[in-house]
Amino acid sequence: MEYDTKGKVLKKNVMWQNLYFYRKSDVLYQLTVEFCHRFLPPHGDRTVDQMIQAARSGKQNIVEGSEDGQTSSEMEIKLINVARSSLKELLLDYHDYLNTHHIPHWTKDNPRLLPLRKFCSTHFDFSDYAPLIDKMTDVEMANMAITLCHQTDRLMCAYLQRLERLFVEQGGIKERMYAARTGYRKTQDAHLQALEDENRQLKTQIATLQKRIAELEDEIKKIKEA
């Protein structure tokens, strides 16, 4: 993602629908809704609302940050960080589920973890996961969600580093407005200076021609008098 800010105030709009970490956050949201409906009690457990809200907040703040980022780099960075925080809450909820149900986390020693990581790292849309969900246990879904949370966070961290670098290099909207206005004035000043230089050259040429005309008139007069 690069921004063309030459002479422009607004940054180039980012298509958040195409961002890998947004697509993964959408998978997490839909996966979490299904997980809560299948494995958590429908009433009397605030964890359901908390998990679904955290998952929703993750993807929604990515959308809002990308939309606001066209005019405010600061707001985009802030909202992407809010999305990260929401997904970290979701990650802890999945860890808590495994802990309270005395289910072990999948570690590097688990032969199923590496294939799971590979699958999640190469599939970004819920349509890739939907056919698998009905067949998955709570252990499998929780570990898949945990894997997705970690991968999504790494992608967002890389994106934030790029945003921060662009902000340092190009500034916020105030700096871009000043640069655009300054650039416009410099262009106008240069154009005015060019016109003034051309005007002086034309005046010099006119004076030279008038002098030559006078000389020719004198020559013609002398010829007629001769």
mmCIF file of C-alpha atoms in Angstrom:
data_model
loop_
_atom_site.group_PDB
_atom_site.id
_atom_site.type_symbol
_atom_site.label_atom_id
_atom_site.label_comp_id
_atom_site.label_asym_id
_atom_site.label_seq_id
_atom_site.Cartn_x
_atom_site.Cartn_y
_atom_site.Cartn_z
ATOM 1 C CA MET A 1 0.000 0.000 0.000
ATOM 2 C CA GLU A 2 1.478 3.341 -1.078
ATOM 3 C CA TYR A 3 -0.130 6.745 -1.131
ATOM 4 C CA ASP A 4 0.189 9.215 -3.994
ATOM 5 C CA THR A 5 0.133 12.500 -2.101
ATOM 6 C CA LYS A 6 1.767 14.775 -4.685
ATOM 7 C CA GLY A 7 -0.497 17.780 -4.840
ATOM 8 C CA LYS A 8 -3.255 15.885 -3.030
ATOM 9 C CA VAL A 9 -4.835 16.329 0.380
ATOM 10 C CA LEU A 10 -6.762 13.053 0.685
ATOM 11 C CA LYS A 11 -4.871 9.782 0.757
ATOM 12 C CA LYS A 12 -5.640 7.096 -1.754
ATOM 13 C CA ASN A 13 -8.633 5.127 -0.533
ATOM 14 C CA VAL A 14 -7.829 1.640 0.758
ATOM 15 C CA MET A 15 -10.211 -1.156 -0.205
ATOM 16 C CA TRP A 16 -10.620 -2.718 3.217
ATOM 17 C CA GLN A 17 -12.556 -5.629 1.675
ATOM 18 C CA ASN A 18 -9.288 -6.801 0.115
ATOM 19 C CA LEU A 19 -7.140 -6.549 3.234
ATOM 20 C CA TYR A 20 -6.085 -10.024 4.344
ATOM 21 C CA PHE A 21 -6.434 -9.207 8.025
ATOM 22 C CA TYR A 22 -9.947 -7.853 7.498
ATOM 23 C CA ARG A 23 -10.974 -11.029 5.699
ATOM 24 C CA LYS A 24 -9.498 -13.112 8.508
ATOM 25 C CA SER A 25 -11.313 -10.968 11.090
ATOM 26 C CA ASP A 26 -14.578 -11.671 9.273
ATOM 27 C CA VAL A 27 -13.818 -15.401 9.443
ATOM 28 C CA LEU A 28 -13.179 -15.009 13.171
ATOM 29 C CA TYR A 29 -16.483 -13.229 13.677
ATOM 30 C CA GLN A 30 -18.558 -15.837 11.887
ATOM 31 C CA LEU A 31 -16.595 -18.673 13.462
ATOM 32 C CA THR A 32 -17.156 -17.169 16.919
ATOM 33 C CA VAL A 33 -20.900 -16.783 16.383
ATOM 34 C CA GLU A 34 -21.129 -20.458 15.417
ATOM 35 C CA PHE A 35 -18.865 -21.511 18.292
ATOM 36 C CA CYS A 36 -20.921 -19.635 20.891
ATOM 37 C CA HIS A 37 -24.229 -20.966 19.598
ATOM 38 C CA ARG A 38 -22.967 -24.548 19.619
ATOM 39 C CA PHE A 39 -20.842 -24.773 22.738
ATOM 40 C CA LEU A 40 -21.935 -22.052 25.163
ATOM 41 C CA PRO A 41 -25.269 -21.793 26.995
ATOM 42 C CA PRO A 42 -27.809 -19.580 25.198
ATOM 43 C CA HIS A 43 -28.825 -17.776 28.412
ATOM 44 C CA GLY A 44 -27.186 -16.665 31.618
ATOM 45 C CA ASP A 45 -23.610 -16.552 30.313
ATOM 46 C CA ARG A 46 -22.207 -13.134 29.495
ATOM 47 C CA THR A 47 -19.272 -14.787 27.756
ATOM 48 C CA VAL A 48 -21.413 -15.297 24.657
ATOM 49 C CA ASP A 49 -22.123 -11.597 24.247
ATOM 50 C CA GLN A 50 -18.556 -10.657 25.124
ATOM 51 C CA MET A 51 -16.995 -13.005 22.582
ATOM 52 C CA ILE A 52 -19.343 -12.064 19.756
ATOM 53 C CA GLN A 53 -18.956 -8.359 20.519
ATOM 54 C CA ALA A 54 -15.160 -8.636 20.652
ATOM 55 C CA ALA A 55 -15.104 -10.452 17.298
ATOM 56 C CA ARG A 56 -17.480 -7.911 15.761
ATOM 57 C CA SER A 57 -15.512 -4.981 17.166
ATOM 58 C CA GLY A 58 -12.350 -6.385 15.587
ATOM 59 C CA LYS A 59 -13.663 -6.375 12.053
ATOM 60 C CA GLN A 60 -15.790 -3.225 12.394
ATOM 61 C CA ASN A 61 -12.902 -1.107 13.653
ATOM 62 C CA ILE A 62 -10.802 -2.245 10.700
ATOM 63 C CA VAL A 63 -13.540 -0.980 8.374
ATOM 64 C CA GLU A 64 -13.943 2.325 10.220
ATOM 65 C CA GLY A 65 -10.194 2.833 10.431
ATOM 66 C CA SER A 66 -9.732 2.263 6.710
ATOM 67 C CA GLU A 67 -12.584 4.627 5.843
ATOM 68 C CA ASP A 68 -11.405 7.351 8.230
ATOM 69 C CA GLY A 69 -7.832 6.871 7.081
ATOM 70 C CA GLN A 70 -8.482 8.777 3.867
ATOM 71 C CA THR A 71 -8.564 11.984 5.887
ATOM 72 C CA SER A 72 -6.918 11.035 9.192
ATOM 73 C CA SER A 73 -3.871 8.816 9.515
ATOM 74 C CA GLU A 74 -4.032 9.256 13.280
ATOM 75 C CA MET A 75 -7.587 7.907 13.438
ATOM 76 C CA GLU A 76 -6.749 4.986 11.178
ATOM 77 C CA ILE A 77 -3.830 3.951 13.386
ATOM 78 C CA LYS A 78 -5.974 4.374 16.501
ATOM 79 C CA LEU A 79 -8.869 2.268 15.209
ATOM 80 C CA ILE A 80 -6.636 -0.501 13.871
ATOM 81 C CA ASN A 81 -5.121 -0.680 17.347
ATOM 82 C CA VAL A 82 -8.631 -0.857 18.818
ATOM 83 C CA ALA A 83 -9.320 -3.776 16.475
ATOM 84 C CA ARG A 84 -6.156 -5.470 17.724
ATOM 85 C CA SER A 85 -7.251 -5.010 21.328
ATOM 86 C CA SER A 86 -10.680 -6.472 20.596
ATOM 87 C CA LEU A 87 -9.191 -9.560 18.971
ATOM 88 C CA LYS A 88 -6.784 -9.961 21.888
ATOM 89 C CA GLU A 89 -9.819 -10.048 24.194
ATOM 90 C CA LEU A 90 -11.337 -12.685 21.931
ATOM 91 C CA LEU A 91 -8.095 -14.674 22.053
ATOM 92 C CA LEU A 92 -8.188 -14.659 25.861
ATOM 93 C CA ASP A 93 -11.819 -15.811 25.829
ATOM 94 C CA TYR A 94 -10.883 -18.838 23.740
ATOM 95 C CA HIS A 95 -7.969 -19.584 26.062
ATOM 96 C CA ASP A 96 -10.318 -19.270 29.032
ATOM 97 C CA TYR A 97 -12.751 -21.705 27.420
ATOM 98 C CA LEU A 98 -10.025 -24.301 26.993
ATOM 99 C CA ASN A 99 -8.746 -23.746 30.537
ATOM 100 C CA THR A 100 -12.140 -23.889 32.251
ATOM 101 C CA HIS A 101 -13.052 -27.043 30.351
ATOM 102 C CA HIS A 102 -9.652 -28.587 31.133
ATOM 103 C CA ILE A 103 -8.844 -28.926 27.450
ATOM 104 C CA PRO A 104 -5.162 -28.721 26.482
ATOM 105 C CA HIS A 105 -3.975 -26.096 24.055
ATOM 106 C CA TRP A 106 -2.441 -27.379 20.866
ATOM 107 C CA THR A 107 1.304 -26.819 21.081
ATOM 108 C CA LYS A 108 4.094 -27.348 18.587
ATOM 109 C CA ASP A 109 4.264 -30.964 19.655
ATOM 110 C CA ASN A 110 0.708 -31.571 18.507
ATOM 111 C CA PRO A 111 0.795 -33.050 14.979
ATOM 112 C CA ARG A 112 -2.448 -31.269 14.101
ATOM 113 C CA LEU A 113 -1.157 -27.754 14.805
ATOM 114 C CA LEU A 114 1.130 -27.317 11.778
ATOM 115 C CA PRO A 115 -1.511 -28.380 9.202
ATOM 116 C CA LEU A 116 -3.976 -26.067 10.929
ATOM 117 C CA ARG A 117 -1.573 -23.137 10.718
ATOM 118 C CA LYS A 118 -0.884 -23.823 7.055
ATOM 119 C CA PHE A 119 -4.577 -23.996 6.254
ATOM 120 C CA CYS A 120 -5.367 -20.749 8.076
ATOM 121 C CA SER A 121 -2.401 -18.934 6.540
ATOM 122 C CA THR A 122 -3.605 -19.668 2.997
ATOM 123 C CA HIS A 123 -7.388 -19.314 3.410
ATOM 124 C CA PHE A 124 -8.896 -15.907 4.016
ATOM 125 C CA ASP A 125 -12.653 -16.232 3.466
ATOM 126 C CA PHE A 126 -15.346 -17.843 5.571
ATOM 127 C CA SER A 127 -16.523 -19.817 2.551
ATOM 128 C CA ASP A 128 -13.283 -21.811 2.886
ATOM 129 C CA TYR A 129 -14.068 -22.681 6.496
ATOM 130 C CA ALA A 130 -17.837 -23.148 6.399
ATOM 131 C CA PRO A 131 -17.826 -26.733 5.045
ATOM 132 C CA LEU A 132 -15.560 -27.807 7.921
ATOM 133 C CA ILE A 133 -17.320 -26.210 10.877
ATOM 134 C CA ASP A 134 -20.233 -28.628 11.263
ATOM 135 C CA LYS A 135 -17.773 -31.492 11.586
ATOM 136 C CA MET A 136 -15.483 -29.770 14.099
ATOM 137 C CA THR A 137 -15.432 -30.221 17.849
ATOM 138 C CA ASP A 138 -15.135 -27.372 20.333
ATOM 139 C CA VAL A 139 -11.449 -28.207 20.747
ATOM 140 C CA GLU A 140 -10.814 -27.939 17.018
ATOM 141 C CA MET A 141 -12.805 -24.728 16.603
ATOM 142 C CA ALA A 142 -11.184 -23.066 19.608
ATOM 143 C CA ASN A 143 -7.676 -23.900 18.419
ATOM 144 C CA MET A 144 -8.550 -22.723 14.918
ATOM 145 C CA ALA A 145 -9.817 -19.418 16.313
ATOM 146 C CA ILE A 146 -6.679 -19.029 18.424
ATOM 147 C CA THR A 147 -4.533 -19.623 15.343
ATOM 148 C CA LEU A 148 -6.542 -17.081 13.344
ATOM 149 C CA CYS A 149 -6.234 -14.510 16.140
ATOM 150 C CA HIS A 150 -2.434 -14.802 16.119
ATOM 151 C CA GLN A 151 -2.161 -14.647 12.325
ATOM 152 C CA THR A 152 -4.550 -11.699 12.061
ATOM 153 C CA ASP A 153 -2.623 -9.812 14.737
ATOM 154 C CA ARG A 154 0.686 -10.313 12.913
ATOM 155 C CA LEU A 155 -0.833 -8.985 9.692
ATOM 156 C CA MET A 156 -2.248 -5.948 11.502
ATOM 157 C CA CYS A 157 1.097 -5.251 13.167
ATOM 158 C CA ALA A 158 2.820 -5.208 9.778
ATOM 159 C CA TYR A 159 0.099 -2.923 8.415
ATOM 160 C CA LEU A 160 0.440 -0.553 11.382
ATOM 161 C CA GLN A 161 4.200 -0.318 10.884
ATOM 162 C CA ARG A 162 3.577 0.748 7.292
ATOM 163 C CA LEU A 163 0.967 3.305 8.380
ATOM 164 C CA GLU A 164 3.329 4.737 10.972
ATOM 165 C CA ARG A 165 6.148 5.003 8.420
ATOM 166 C CA LEU A 166 3.852 6.797 5.962
ATOM 167 C CA PHE A 167 2.652 9.123 8.694
ATOM 168 C CA VAL A 168 6.230 10.058 9.591
ATOM 169 C CA GLU A 169 7.113 10.621 5.918
ATOM 170 C CA GLN A 170 3.931 12.375 4.784
ATOM 171 C CA GLY A 171 2.257 13.658 7.933
ATOM 172 C CA GLY A 172 -1.441 13.972 8.632
ATOM 173 C CA ILE A 173 -4.086 15.879 6.729
ATOM 174 C CA LYS A 174 -2.927 19.264 8.096
ATOM 175 C CA GLU A 175 0.574 18.684 6.785
ATOM 176 C CA ARG A 176 -0.769 17.483 3.419
ATOM 177 C CA MET A 177 -3.105 20.494 3.176
ATOM 178 C CA TYR A 178 -0.177 22.816 3.888
ATOM 179 C CA ALA A 179 2.042 21.004 1.379
ATOM 180 C CA ALA A 180 -0.666 21.080 -1.277
ATOM 181 C CA ARG A 181 -1.370 24.781 -0.721
ATOM 182 C CA THR A 182 2.335 25.628 -0.650
ATOM 183 C CA GLY A 183 2.938 23.626 -3.813
ATOM 184 C CA TYR A 184 0.031 25.384 -5.560
ATOM 185 C CA ARG A 185 1.340 28.824 -4.577
ATOM 186 C CA LYS A 186 4.846 27.958 -5.724
ATOM 187 C CA THR A 187 3.459 26.820 -9.083
ATOM 188 C CA GLN A 188 1.452 30.037 -9.450
ATOM 189 C CA ASP A 189 4.438 32.176 -8.446
ATOM 190 C CA ALA A 190 6.644 30.391 -10.976
ATOM 191 C CA HIS A 191 4.031 30.874 -13.695
ATOM 192 C CA LEU A 192 3.705 34.578 -12.865
ATOM 193 C CA GLN A 193 7.493 34.988 -12.901
ATOM 194 C CA ALA A 194 7.659 33.305 -16.327
ATOM 195 C CA LEU A 195 5.010 35.702 -17.668
ATOM 196 C CA GLU A 196 6.892 38.692 -16.288
ATOM 197 C CA ASP A 197 10.142 37.486 -17.891
ATOM 198 C CA GLU A 198 8.356 36.963 -21.198
ATOM 199 C CA ASN A 199 6.823 40.452 -20.961
ATOM 200 C CA ARG A 200 10.258 42.034 -20.453
ATOM 201 C CA GLN A 201 11.640 40.135 -23.420
ATOM 202 C CA LEU A 202 8.744 41.297 -25.607
ATOM 203 C CA LYS A 203 9.264 44.926 -24.539
ATOM 204 C CA THR A 204 12.926 44.666 -25.419
ATOM 205 C CA GLN A 205 12.083 43.168 -28.826
ATOM 206 C CA ILE A 206 9.480 45.907 -29.469
ATOM 207 C CA ALA A 207 11.984 48.645 -28.606
ATOM 208 C CA THR A 208 14.556 47.056 -30.946
ATOM 209 C CA LEU A 209 11.983 46.838 -33.773
ATOM 210 C CA GLN A 210 10.842 50.418 -33.244
ATOM 211 C CA LYS A 211 14.444 51.589 -33.449
ATOM 212 C CA ARG A 212 14.960 49.617 -36.656
ATOM 213 C CA ILE A 213 11.746 51.009 -38.128
ATOM 214 C CA ALA A 214 12.922 54.545 -37.388
ATOM 215 C CA GLU A 215 16.261 53.827 -39.054
ATOM 216 C CA LEU A 216 14.516 52.456 -42.157
ATOM 217 C CA GLU A 217 12.235 55.499 -42.315
ATOM 218 C CA ASP A 218 15.309 57.761 -42.189
ATOM 219 C CA GLU A 219 16.940 55.782 -45.013
ATOM 220 C CA ILE A 220 13.792 56.000 -47.142
ATOM 221 C CA LYS A 221 13.547 59.760 -46.529
ATOM 222 C CA LYS A 222 17.165 60.304 -47.594
ATOM 223 C CA ILE A 223 16.601 58.282 -50.769
ATOM 224 C CA LYS A 224 13.560 60.367 -51.671
ATOM 225 C CA GLU A 225 15.443 63.646 -51.046
ATOM 226 C CA ALA A 226 18.428 62.549 -53.131
#
